[in-house]
Coordinates of C-alpha atoms in Angstrom, one line a residue:
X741 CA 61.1 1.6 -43.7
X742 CA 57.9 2.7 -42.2
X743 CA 54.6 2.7 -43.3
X744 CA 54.8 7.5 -43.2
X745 CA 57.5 7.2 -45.3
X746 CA 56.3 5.1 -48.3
X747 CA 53.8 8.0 -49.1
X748 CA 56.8 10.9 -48.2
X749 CA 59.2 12.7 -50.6
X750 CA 62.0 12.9 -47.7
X751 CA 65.3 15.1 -49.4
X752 CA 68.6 15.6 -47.5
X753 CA 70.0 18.7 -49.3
X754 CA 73.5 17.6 -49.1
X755 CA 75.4 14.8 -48.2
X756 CA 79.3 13.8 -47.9
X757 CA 80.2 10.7 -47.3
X758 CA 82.4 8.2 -48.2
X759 CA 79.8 6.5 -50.7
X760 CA 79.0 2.4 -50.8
X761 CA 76.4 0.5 -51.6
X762 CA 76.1 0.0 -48.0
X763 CA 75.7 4.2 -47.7
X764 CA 72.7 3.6 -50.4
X765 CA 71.1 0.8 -48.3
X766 CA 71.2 2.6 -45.8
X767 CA 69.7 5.7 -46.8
X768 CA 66.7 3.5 -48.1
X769 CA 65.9 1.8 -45.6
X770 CA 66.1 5.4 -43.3
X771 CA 63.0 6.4 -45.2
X772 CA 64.8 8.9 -47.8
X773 CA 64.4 9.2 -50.7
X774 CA 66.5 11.4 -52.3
X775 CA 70.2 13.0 -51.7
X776 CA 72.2 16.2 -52.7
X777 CA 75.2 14.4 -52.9
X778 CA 78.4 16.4 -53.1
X779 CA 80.8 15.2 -55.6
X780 CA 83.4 18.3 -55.3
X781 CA 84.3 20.6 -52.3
X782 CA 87.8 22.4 -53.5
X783 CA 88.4 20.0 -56.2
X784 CA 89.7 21.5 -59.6
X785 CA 87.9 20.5 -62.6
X786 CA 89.9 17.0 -63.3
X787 CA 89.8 15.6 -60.1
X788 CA 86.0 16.6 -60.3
X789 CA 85.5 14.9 -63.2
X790 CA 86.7 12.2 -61.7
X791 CA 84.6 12.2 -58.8
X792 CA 81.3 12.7 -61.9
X793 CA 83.1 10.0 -63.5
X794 CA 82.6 7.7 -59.9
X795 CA 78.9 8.8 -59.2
X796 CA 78.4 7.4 -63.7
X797 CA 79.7 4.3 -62.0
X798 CA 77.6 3.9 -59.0
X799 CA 74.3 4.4 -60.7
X800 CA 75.2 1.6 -63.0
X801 CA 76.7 -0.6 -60.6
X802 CA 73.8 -0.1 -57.9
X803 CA 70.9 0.9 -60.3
X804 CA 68.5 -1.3 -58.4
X805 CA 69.1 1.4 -55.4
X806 CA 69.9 4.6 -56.8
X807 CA 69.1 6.4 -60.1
X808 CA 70.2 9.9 -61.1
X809 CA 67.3 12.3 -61.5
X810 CA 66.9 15.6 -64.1
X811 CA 63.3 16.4 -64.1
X812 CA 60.5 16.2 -61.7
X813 CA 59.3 13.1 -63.4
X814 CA 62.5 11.5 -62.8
X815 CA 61.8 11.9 -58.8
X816 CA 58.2 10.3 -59.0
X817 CA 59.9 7.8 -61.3
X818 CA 62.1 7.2 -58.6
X819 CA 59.9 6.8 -55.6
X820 CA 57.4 4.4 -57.5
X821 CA 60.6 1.9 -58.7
X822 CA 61.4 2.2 -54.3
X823 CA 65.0 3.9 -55.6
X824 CA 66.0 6.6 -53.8
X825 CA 67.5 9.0 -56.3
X826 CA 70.5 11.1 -56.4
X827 CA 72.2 14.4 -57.4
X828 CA 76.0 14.9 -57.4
X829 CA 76.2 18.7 -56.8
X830 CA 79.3 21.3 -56.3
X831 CA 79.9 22.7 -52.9
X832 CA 81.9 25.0 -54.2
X833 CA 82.6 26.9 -57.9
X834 CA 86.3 25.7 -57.5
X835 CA 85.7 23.2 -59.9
X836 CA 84.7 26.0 -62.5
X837 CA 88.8 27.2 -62.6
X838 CA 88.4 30.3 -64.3
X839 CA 86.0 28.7 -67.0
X840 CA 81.9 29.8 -66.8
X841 CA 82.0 27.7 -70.3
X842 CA 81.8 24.6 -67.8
X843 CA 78.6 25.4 -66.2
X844 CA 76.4 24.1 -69.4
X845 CA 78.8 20.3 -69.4
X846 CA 78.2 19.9 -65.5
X847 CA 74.9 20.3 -66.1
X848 CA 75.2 18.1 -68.9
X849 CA 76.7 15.6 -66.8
X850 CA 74.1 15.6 -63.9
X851 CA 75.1 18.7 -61.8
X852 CA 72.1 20.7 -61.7
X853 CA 73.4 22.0 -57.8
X854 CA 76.3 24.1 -57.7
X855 CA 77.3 26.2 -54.3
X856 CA 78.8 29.2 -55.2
X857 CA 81.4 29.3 -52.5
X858 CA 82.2 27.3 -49.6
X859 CA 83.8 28.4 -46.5
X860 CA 87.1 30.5 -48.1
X861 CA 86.9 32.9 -50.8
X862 CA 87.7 31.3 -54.7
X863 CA 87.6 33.3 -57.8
X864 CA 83.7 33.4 -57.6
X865 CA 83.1 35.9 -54.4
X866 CA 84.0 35.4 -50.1
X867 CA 83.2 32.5 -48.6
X868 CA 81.6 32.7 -45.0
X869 CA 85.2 32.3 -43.4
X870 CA 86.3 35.6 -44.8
X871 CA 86.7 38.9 -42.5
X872 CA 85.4 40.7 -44.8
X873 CA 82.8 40.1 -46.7
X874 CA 83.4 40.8 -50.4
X875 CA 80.5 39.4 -51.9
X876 CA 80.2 38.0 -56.0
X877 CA 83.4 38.4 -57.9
X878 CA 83.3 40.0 -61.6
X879 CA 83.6 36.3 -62.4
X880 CA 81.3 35.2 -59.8
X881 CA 78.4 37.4 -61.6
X882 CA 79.4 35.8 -64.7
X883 CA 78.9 32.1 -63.3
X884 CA 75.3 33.6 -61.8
X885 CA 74.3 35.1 -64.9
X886 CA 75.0 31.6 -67.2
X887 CA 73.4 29.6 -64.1
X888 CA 70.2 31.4 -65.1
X889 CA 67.3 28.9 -66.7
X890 CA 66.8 30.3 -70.2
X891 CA 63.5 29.2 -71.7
X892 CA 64.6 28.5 -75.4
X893 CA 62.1 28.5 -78.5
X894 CA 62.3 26.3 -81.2

């Protein structure tokens, strides 16, 4: 890695790939430091627990590379330990099924990027592929609204 990039905050905002420790070396050594990793396309919501359940894995098994990040303090965490950090995201609401109740547990999990839609329409609104475009779905306004940041009081 270069000298520029030790004092850069360098962010891909979204990478597929077929994920190794190799992929994280790599990455590292590219001069980034952090990745919107996509975890589920048009996975339903088991087979994208799954995938969660994979990325829970990784950070343990190659914690001296990656680390999952939550807040802003978590990135400059990140960059002073020389881990890049990472954040599984949804490219698509798919995942969702017909439930907005599973926004709050991805989020709990470490999803704090969801895609609404991806190329085709899903229950959430058109996707960029359609003829027409439809917009947000009755469902997809609910899965906006409880997306929202609510500032809670104690």
């Amino acid at each position: 890695m270069t000298e520029m990039y030790s004092s850069l905050t360098v962010i891909d905002g979204l990478v597929i790939s077929k994920w190794s420790r190799a992929v994280f070396a790599d990455m590292r050594k590219g001069g980034l430091t952090a990745a919107n990793c996509t975890c589920s396309i048009w996975e339903g919501f088991a087979d994208t627990m799954r995938n969660i359940a994979l990325w829970k894995r990784w950070f343990a098994d190659h914690a001296d590379l990656i680390t999952p990040v939550r807040v802003t303090t978590d990135i400059h965490r990140a960059k002073a330990e020389g881990k890049n950090w990472h954040h599984p995201r949804l490219q698509n609401t798919s995942a969702l099924e017909d439930q907005v109740g599973y926004i709050p547990l991805f989020k709990e999990l470490g999803v704090g990027v969801m895609q609404i839609t991806y190329n085709t329409q899903n229950l959430a609104g058109s996707g960029c592929y359609e003829r027409h475009d439809g917009g947000l779905s009755g469902f997809g306004y609910e899965v906006v609204a409880e997306m929202k940041p609510r500032r809670y009081s104690l």
